[in-house]
Amino acid sequence: MSGDAGVVEGPLHGYHHETYVAPLPGGEVRWKCREPRPGLLWFDRRCFASEEELLRALQRRIDGIPDLIQAGSASLQRFIEGETLGALYGSGREIPPFLLGQIVSLFWQLARVKPDSLAAERTCTSDDRAAEGDTAEFLERLILFTEKRVYRRNMPKFEGLFRDLDLHAGSFGHLRKQVSGLTRRPFCLLHADLHRENFVIDAQGRLWTIDWELAMFGDPLYDLATHLYLMRYPQDQESRMKERWRAAVEDAAPGSSAGWEEDLPKLLAFKKAQSVFTDVSRTALSLAEEPEVDERVLVHAGGRMQEVLRAAATPLGIDSPTVEHVTASLEKWYFKNYTPVGAERLPRPGPRPRPCVGS
């Protein structure tokens, strides 16, 4: 499509897709072409048949989303030139007010997109959708997806690791008790993955929102909970974001923030619990991609997993494990699944300072 293999850049870093970027002949704008990576585990519910079809339906309704172009049989997204928010302001850092305002504006626009107003094919049937405003049933569908599609489906591969970390079927019953009793709120479009790497800042300071493949219709407060959980704002800026979000969605669709102060902790509890099954599985599988799995690699991976497990201890009703226990469980699982019979295991690490994790 580019007419010159020398101008093609890629594959770009990404978990779900293999992505290449290139200009089309005679044009200066670059476009991205991507395909899903085969054999990947999907840890999140997907509700739209095509991200490109969704973006096409959202043109002139949501600011700062990629344009599209048809190149033969391929639908290409414009590649947004710039830096991700995470590259400019890493996890835990405060972001400038002019960017925070653009994120608030995005929430306002999302709250105005209602389920019956968007012409984009959805993969879920009407029987598999929560009734309008039924936030409790919306959350139950998300819990069921995690329970059936992440935990049960991957049990054959991760059974030993789940068991050693005290993750079992009863964890979901405990979680349901922790998050029950949500207030009804009018549904709207959710991006459902608004973190620092999905925001791109161009040379003019404009914020663009990318990677809409996890978008869905549902509880607007769930989008805020996901955003806060992934962004890791400093505490004072998080408080400002909550208040500005409330004002924005109420202006866009009255009732969208009903009961938010009582329900936000419940939705954050779900996000913490969901991350356990996602991050434990991904971290374990990532070891197979390491050129060499030594004590340092295992301790670093174990430290990341321990942080996630500690955060979810209350929602899942489990004890918070030590780094040493998590690392030993991970090592045991890895050598059982990836080491040839008869190969020698690593020496057991002794007590050591708690590893530094995060960005």
Tab-separated table of C-alpha atoms in Angstrom:
chain	number	residue	atom	x	y	z
A	1	MET	CA	0.000	0.000	0.000
A	2	SER	CA	2.849	2.431	0.743
A	3	GLY	CA	4.636	1.780	-2.539
A	4	ASP	CA	7.991	1.829	-0.732
A	5	ALA	CA	8.990	-0.749	1.855
A	6	GLY	CA	11.645	1.645	3.143
A	7	VAL	CA	9.046	4.011	4.630
A	8	VAL	CA	7.239	1.300	6.605
A	9	GLU	CA	7.838	1.397	10.350
A	10	GLY	CA	7.071	-1.584	12.546
A	11	PRO	CA	6.065	-3.809	14.063
A	12	LEU	CA	5.289	-1.360	16.842
A	13	HIS	CA	5.171	-2.395	20.482
A	14	GLY	CA	1.775	-3.647	21.556
A	15	TYR	CA	0.177	-6.639	23.247
A	16	HIS	CA	-2.921	-7.312	21.161
A	17	HIS	CA	-1.842	-6.355	17.639
A	18	GLU	CA	1.034	-6.380	15.190
A	19	THR	CA	1.049	-2.828	13.863
A	20	TYR	CA	2.846	-1.149	10.955
A	21	VAL	CA	2.877	2.553	10.060
A	22	ALA	CA	3.485	4.157	6.652
A	23	PRO	CA	2.323	7.040	4.458
A	24	LEU	CA	0.247	6.251	1.390
A	25	PRO	CA	1.729	7.296	-1.969
A	26	GLY	CA	1.645	11.062	-2.445
A	27	GLY	CA	0.566	11.797	1.128
A	28	GLU	CA	2.340	13.176	4.201
A	29	VAL	CA	-0.006	11.739	6.839
A	30	ARG	CA	0.976	8.295	8.101
A	31	TRP	CA	-1.572	5.536	8.594
A	32	LYS	CA	-1.452	2.384	10.655
A	33	CYS	CA	-2.324	-1.110	9.524
A	34	ARG	CA	-2.664	-3.801	12.153
A	35	GLU	CA	-3.788	-7.347	12.698
A	36	PRO	CA	-4.597	-9.200	15.937
A	37	ARG	CA	-1.733	-11.338	17.198
A	38	PRO	CA	-2.704	-15.021	16.989
A	39	GLY	CA	-3.130	-17.170	20.085
A	40	LEU	CA	-3.390	-14.337	22.617
A	41	LEU	CA	-5.455	-14.517	25.778
A	42	TRP	CA	-8.138	-11.815	25.951
A	43	PHE	CA	-8.795	-10.546	29.467
A	44	ASP	CA	-11.404	-7.891	28.700
A	45	ARG	CA	-14.893	-8.011	27.271
A	46	ARG	CA	-15.182	-6.727	23.699
A	47	CYS	CA	-18.515	-5.320	22.583
A	48	PHE	CA	-18.024	-3.825	19.106
A	49	ALA	CA	-17.383	-5.909	16.009
A	50	SER	CA	-14.884	-3.430	14.549
A	51	GLU	CA	-12.865	-0.643	16.135
A	52	GLU	CA	-12.678	1.095	12.750
A	53	GLU	CA	-16.458	0.949	12.326
A	54	LEU	CA	-16.891	2.423	15.802
A	55	LEU	CA	-14.441	5.259	15.068
A	56	ARG	CA	-16.220	5.993	11.814
A	57	ALA	CA	-19.536	6.293	13.695
A	58	LEU	CA	-17.941	8.603	16.275
A	59	GLN	CA	-16.486	11.116	13.812
A	60	ARG	CA	-17.703	14.650	14.653
A	61	ARG	CA	-19.167	13.335	17.923
A	62	ILE	CA	-15.949	12.713	19.860
A	63	ASP	CA	-13.001	15.102	19.508
A	64	GLY	CA	-9.439	13.869	19.151
A	65	ILE	CA	-9.983	10.399	17.699
A	66	PRO	CA	-8.098	8.967	14.678
A	67	ASP	CA	-9.400	9.634	11.169
A	68	LEU	CA	-9.929	6.665	8.856
A	69	ILE	CA	-9.172	5.942	5.212
A	70	GLN	CA	-10.045	2.996	3.004
A	71	ALA	CA	-7.071	1.541	1.129
A	72	GLY	CA	-8.385	-1.272	-1.035
A	73	SER	CA	-9.958	-3.806	1.299
A	74	ALA	CA	-8.148	-2.422	4.352
A	75	SER	CA	-9.561	0.231	6.674
A	76	LEU	CA	-6.656	2.223	8.088
A	77	GLN	CA	-6.497	4.504	11.113
A	78	ARG	CA	-4.515	7.712	11.020
A	79	PHE	CA	-1.317	7.384	13.037
A	80	ILE	CA	-1.278	10.199	15.590
A	81	GLU	CA	2.153	11.838	15.610
A	82	GLY	CA	3.232	12.878	19.095
A	83	GLU	CA	4.120	11.540	22.517
A	84	THR	CA	1.959	9.461	24.801
A	85	LEU	CA	0.842	11.049	28.040
A	86	GLY	CA	2.792	8.331	29.839
A	87	ALA	CA	6.020	9.267	28.056
A	88	LEU	CA	5.619	12.919	29.045
A	89	TYR	CA	4.126	12.433	32.513
A	90	GLY	CA	4.749	8.990	33.964
A	91	SER	CA	2.492	7.044	36.305
A	92	GLY	CA	1.838	8.917	39.532
A	93	ARG	CA	2.834	12.328	38.156
A	94	GLU	CA	0.445	15.251	37.987
A	95	ILE	CA	-0.603	16.242	34.477
A	96	PRO	CA	-1.001	19.900	33.361
A	97	PRO	CA	-4.419	21.546	33.706
A	98	PHE	CA	-4.840	22.034	29.942
A	99	LEU	CA	-4.589	18.257	29.449
A	100	LEU	CA	-6.806	17.451	32.410
A	101	GLY	CA	-9.447	19.713	30.909
A	102	GLN	CA	-9.355	17.826	27.625
A	103	ILE	CA	-9.860	14.510	29.445
A	104	VAL	CA	-12.854	15.992	31.278
A	105	SER	CA	-14.234	17.153	27.915
A	106	LEU	CA	-13.877	13.592	26.607
A	107	PHE	CA	-15.994	12.284	29.508
A	108	TRP	CA	-18.633	14.940	28.710
A	109	GLN	CA	-18.773	13.837	25.070
A	110	LEU	CA	-18.915	10.141	25.970
A	111	ALA	CA	-21.837	10.730	28.329
A	112	ARG	CA	-23.834	12.152	25.399
A	113	VAL	CA	-23.440	9.031	23.224
A	114	LYS	CA	-26.378	6.771	24.063
A	115	PRO	CA	-26.844	3.098	23.089
A	116	ASP	CA	-29.624	3.811	20.603
A	117	SER	CA	-27.770	6.667	18.893
A	118	LEU	CA	-24.755	4.895	17.406
A	119	ALA	CA	-24.699	2.956	14.136
A	120	ALA	CA	-21.935	0.466	14.874
A	121	GLU	CA	-22.338	-3.308	14.961
A	122	ARG	CA	-22.143	-4.846	18.422
A	123	THR	CA	-20.994	-8.402	19.070
A	124	CYS	CA	-23.108	-8.980	22.165
A	125	THR	CA	-26.733	-9.934	21.681
A	126	SER	CA	-29.566	-7.995	23.271
A	127	ASP	CA	-30.033	-10.879	25.737
A	128	ASP	CA	-26.445	-10.441	26.895
A	129	ARG	CA	-26.782	-6.742	27.692
A	130	ALA	CA	-27.839	-5.193	30.965
A	131	ALA	CA	-31.097	-3.238	30.787
A	132	GLU	CA	-30.722	0.528	30.448
A	133	GLY	CA	-29.529	2.020	33.723
A	134	ASP	CA	-29.133	-1.333	35.522
A	135	THR	CA	-25.620	-0.718	36.792
A	136	ALA	CA	-25.692	-3.755	39.108
A	137	GLU	CA	-26.386	-6.108	36.193
A	138	PHE	CA	-23.767	-4.316	34.069
A	139	LEU	CA	-21.144	-5.019	36.738
A	140	GLU	CA	-22.364	-8.598	37.143
A	141	ARG	CA	-21.704	-9.198	33.414
A	142	LEU	CA	-18.144	-7.948	33.891
A	143	ILE	CA	-17.631	-10.209	36.916
A	144	LEU	CA	-19.016	-13.183	34.988
A	145	PHE	CA	-16.632	-12.506	32.105
A	146	THR	CA	-13.665	-12.488	34.482
A	147	GLU	CA	-14.910	-15.603	36.262
A	148	LYS	CA	-15.697	-17.665	33.153
A	149	ARG	CA	-13.452	-16.332	30.385
A	150	VAL	CA	-10.354	-15.480	32.405
A	151	TYR	CA	-10.356	-17.664	35.529
A	152	ARG	CA	-12.158	-20.865	34.467
A	153	ARG	CA	-10.975	-20.922	30.849
A	154	ASN	CA	-7.334	-20.584	31.915
A	155	MET	CA	-7.592	-22.917	34.902
A	156	PRO	CA	-5.910	-25.861	33.103
A	157	LYS	CA	-2.772	-23.785	32.531
A	158	PHE	CA	-2.671	-21.794	35.765
A	159	GLU	CA	-4.372	-24.104	38.275
A	160	GLY	CA	-1.258	-24.655	40.368
A	161	LEU	CA	-0.359	-20.981	40.421
A	162	PHE	CA	-3.907	-19.886	41.265
A	163	ARG	CA	-4.050	-22.441	44.083
A	164	ASP	CA	-0.694	-21.385	45.557
A	165	LEU	CA	-1.861	-17.762	45.562
A	166	ASP	CA	-5.185	-18.655	47.262
A	167	LEU	CA	-7.258	-17.699	44.218
A	168	HIS	CA	-10.290	-19.954	43.911
A	169	ALA	CA	-13.929	-19.977	42.771
A	170	GLY	CA	-15.097	-18.696	46.160
A	171	SER	CA	-13.178	-15.462	45.565
A	172	PHE	CA	-15.883	-14.349	43.139
A	173	GLY	CA	-18.664	-14.884	45.667
A	174	HIS	CA	-16.784	-12.711	48.138
A	175	LEU	CA	-16.269	-10.058	45.452
A	176	ARG	CA	-19.978	-9.944	44.627
A	177	LYS	CA	-20.791	-9.167	48.271
A	178	GLN	CA	-18.238	-6.353	48.284
A	179	VAL	CA	-19.685	-4.595	45.223
A	180	SER	CA	-23.431	-5.105	45.652
A	181	GLY	CA	-26.065	-2.379	45.786
A	182	LEU	CA	-25.088	-0.004	42.980
A	183	THR	CA	-27.261	3.040	42.202
A	184	ARG	CA	-28.938	3.181	38.794
A	185	ARG	CA	-27.381	5.574	36.266
A	186	PRO	CA	-28.162	6.224	32.571
A	187	PHE	CA	-25.858	4.266	30.265
A	188	CYS	CA	-23.515	5.863	27.752
A	189	LEU	CA	-20.503	4.997	25.630
A	190	LEU	CA	-17.395	3.986	27.606
A	191	HIS	CA	-13.846	3.859	26.297
A	192	ALA	CA	-13.054	1.437	29.167
A	193	ASP	CA	-9.257	1.727	28.862
A	194	LEU	CA	-8.350	5.377	29.459
A	195	HIS	CA	-4.766	5.213	30.686
A	196	ARG	CA	-1.657	7.276	29.965
A	197	GLU	CA	-0.502	5.218	26.978
A	198	ASN	CA	-3.876	5.600	25.238
A	199	PHE	CA	-3.604	9.401	25.229
A	200	VAL	CA	-1.302	11.011	22.635
A	201	ILE	CA	-0.250	14.677	22.768
A	202	ASP	CA	0.569	16.237	19.405
A	203	ALA	CA	2.898	19.178	18.713
A	204	GLN	CA	0.059	21.684	19.245
A	205	GLY	CA	-0.805	20.291	22.687
A	206	ARG	CA	-3.975	18.594	21.510
A	207	LEU	CA	-4.931	15.386	23.277
A	208	TRP	CA	-5.924	12.392	21.129
A	209	THR	CA	-7.574	9.221	22.442
A	210	ILE	CA	-6.545	5.952	20.781
A	211	ASP	CA	-7.216	2.208	21.141
A	212	TRP	CA	-11.023	2.004	21.300
A	213	GLU	CA	-11.223	-1.779	20.949
A	214	LEU	CA	-12.530	-2.284	24.510
A	215	ALA	CA	-15.288	0.334	24.192
A	216	MET	CA	-18.776	-0.600	25.377
A	217	PHE	CA	-22.057	0.882	26.546
A	218	GLY	CA	-22.667	0.914	30.268
A	219	ASP	CA	-22.281	2.694	33.598
A	220	PRO	CA	-20.444	6.032	33.161
A	221	LEU	CA	-18.956	5.669	36.643
A	222	TYR	CA	-17.189	2.495	35.515
A	223	ASP	CA	-15.214	4.550	32.973
A	224	LEU	CA	-14.115	6.926	35.728
A	225	ALA	CA	-13.141	4.036	38.038
A	226	THR	CA	-11.079	2.402	35.300
A	227	HIS	CA	-9.445	5.732	34.467
A	228	LEU	CA	-8.522	6.493	38.084
A	229	TYR	CA	-7.227	2.969	38.669
A	230	LEU	CA	-4.984	3.063	35.591
A	231	MET	CA	-3.844	6.712	35.730
A	232	ARG	CA	-2.514	6.737	39.311
A	233	TYR	CA	-3.098	10.467	39.775
A	234	PRO	CA	-1.565	12.209	42.801
A	235	GLN	CA	-4.246	12.331	45.493
A	236	ASP	CA	-5.125	16.017	45.172
A	237	GLN	CA	-5.398	15.832	41.375
A	238	GLU	CA	-7.511	12.689	41.628
A	239	SER	CA	-9.920	14.588	43.880
A	240	ARG	CA	-10.132	17.398	41.325
A	241	MET	CA	-10.767	14.909	38.525
A	242	LYS	CA	-13.634	13.318	40.455
A	243	GLU	CA	-15.366	16.658	40.976
A	244	ARG	CA	-14.835	17.807	37.397
A	245	TRP	CA	-16.054	14.450	36.073
A	246	ARG	CA	-19.213	14.743	38.184
A	247	ALA	CA	-19.974	18.224	36.895
A	248	ALA	CA	-19.251	17.241	33.277
A	249	VAL	CA	-21.397	14.107	33.084
A	250	GLU	CA	-24.270	15.740	34.957
A	251	ASP	CA	-24.252	18.557	32.419
A	252	ALA	CA	-24.168	16.064	29.529
A	253	ALA	CA	-26.766	13.618	30.891
A	254	PRO	CA	-28.441	14.406	34.233
A	255	GLY	CA	-28.310	11.498	36.679
A	256	SER	CA	-24.997	10.141	35.327
A	257	SER	CA	-23.233	10.713	38.652
A	258	ALA	CA	-26.063	9.533	40.943
A	259	GLY	CA	-24.637	7.743	44.003
A	260	TRP	CA	-21.084	8.137	42.755
A	261	GLU	CA	-19.471	8.694	46.161
A	262	GLU	CA	-20.848	5.395	47.513
A	263	ASP	CA	-20.366	3.397	44.293
A	264	LEU	CA	-16.905	4.499	43.164
A	265	PRO	CA	-15.092	2.482	45.895
A	266	LYS	CA	-17.062	-0.597	44.832
A	267	LEU	CA	-16.090	-0.225	41.184
A	268	LEU	CA	-12.473	0.380	42.165
A	269	ALA	CA	-12.632	-2.819	44.230
A	270	PHE	CA	-13.767	-4.696	41.127
A	271	LYS	CA	-10.903	-3.225	39.088
A	272	LYS	CA	-8.401	-4.369	41.718
A	273	ALA	CA	-9.877	-7.874	41.739
A	274	GLN	CA	-10.053	-8.070	37.951
A	275	SER	CA	-6.393	-7.045	37.699
A	276	VAL	CA	-5.327	-10.024	39.819
A	277	PHE	CA	-6.474	-12.596	37.282
A	278	THR	CA	-5.261	-10.495	34.356
A	279	ASP	CA	-1.855	-9.587	35.743
A	280	VAL	CA	-1.063	-12.962	37.295
A	281	SER	CA	-1.739	-14.694	33.973
A	282	ARG	CA	0.101	-12.124	31.847
A	283	THR	CA	3.095	-11.968	34.172
A	284	ALA	CA	3.428	-15.734	34.248
A	285	LEU	CA	3.191	-15.997	30.461
A	286	SER	CA	5.681	-13.157	29.972
A	287	LEU	CA	8.398	-15.340	31.516
A	288	ALA	CA	8.287	-17.557	28.428
A	289	GLU	CA	9.372	-14.550	26.338
A	290	GLU	CA	12.437	-13.810	28.468
A	291	PRO	CA	15.768	-14.839	26.919
A	292	GLU	CA	16.814	-16.153	30.332
A	293	VAL	CA	14.715	-16.608	33.459
A	294	ASP	CA	17.040	-16.165	36.416
A	295	GLU	CA	16.528	-15.169	40.038
A	296	ARG	CA	16.469	-11.452	39.190
A	297	VAL	CA	13.695	-11.895	36.599
A	298	LEU	CA	11.597	-14.015	38.956
A	299	VAL	CA	11.942	-11.617	41.893
A	300	HIS	CA	10.972	-8.641	39.721
A	301	ALA	CA	7.934	-10.477	38.336
A	302	GLY	CA	7.003	-11.705	41.811
A	303	GLY	CA	7.170	-8.169	43.156
A	304	ARG	CA	4.756	-6.899	40.499
A	305	MET	CA	2.320	-9.721	41.215
A	306	GLN	CA	2.524	-9.204	44.976
A	307	GLU	CA	1.511	-5.556	44.624
A	308	VAL	CA	-1.588	-6.513	42.651
A	309	LEU	CA	-2.522	-9.281	45.091
A	310	ARG	CA	-2.057	-6.981	48.080
A	311	ALA	CA	-4.365	-4.356	46.551
A	312	ALA	CA	-7.083	-6.963	45.908
A	313	ALA	CA	-6.859	-8.786	49.241
A	314	THR	CA	-10.024	-7.204	50.673
A	315	PRO	CA	-12.224	-7.428	47.521
A	316	LEU	CA	-11.295	-11.102	47.023
A	317	GLY	CA	-11.173	-12.085	50.701
A	318	ILE	CA	-7.604	-13.398	50.556
A	319	ASP	CA	-4.536	-12.896	52.725
A	320	SER	CA	-1.906	-10.554	51.322
A	321	PRO	CA	1.047	-12.805	50.404
A	322	THR	CA	4.703	-11.935	50.852
A	323	VAL	CA	6.987	-11.262	47.912
A	324	GLU	CA	8.923	-14.423	48.787
A	325	HIS	CA	5.777	-16.567	48.656
A	326	VAL	CA	4.640	-15.111	45.333
A	327	THR	CA	8.107	-15.487	43.804
A	328	ALA	CA	8.360	-19.101	44.959
A	329	SER	CA	4.898	-19.872	43.529
A	330	LEU	CA	5.821	-18.268	40.225
A	331	GLU	CA	9.109	-20.139	40.014
A	332	LYS	CA	7.357	-23.442	40.755
A	333	TRP	CA	4.783	-22.800	38.008
A	334	TYR	CA	7.397	-21.705	35.475
A	335	PHE	CA	9.670	-24.699	35.904
A	336	LYS	CA	6.737	-27.081	35.734
A	337	ASN	CA	5.526	-25.605	32.441
A	338	TYR	CA	8.665	-24.479	30.620
A	339	THR	CA	11.687	-26.374	31.916
A	340	PRO	CA	12.692	-29.740	30.375
A	341	VAL	CA	12.480	-32.741	32.671
A	342	GLY	CA	15.706	-33.117	34.634
A	343	ALA	CA	16.783	-29.484	34.338
A	344	GLU	CA	18.091	-27.950	37.527
A	345	ARG	CA	15.997	-25.330	39.288
A	346	LEU	CA	17.345	-21.998	40.435
A	347	PRO	CA	18.747	-21.779	43.972
A	348	ARG	CA	16.132	-20.695	46.479
A	349	PRO	CA	16.577	-16.983	47.124
A	350	GLY	CA	17.065	-15.952	50.722
A	351	PRO	CA	15.480	-12.946	52.457
A	352	ARG	CA	16.028	-9.713	50.561
A	353	PRO	CA	14.699	-6.155	50.538
A	354	ARG	CA	11.293	-5.735	48.982
A	355	PRO	CA	11.754	-4.992	45.250
A	356	CYS	CA	10.834	-1.629	43.806
A	357	VAL	CA	7.918	-1.965	41.389
A	358	GLY	CA	6.035	0.382	39.126
A	359	SER	CA	7.171	3.217	36.916
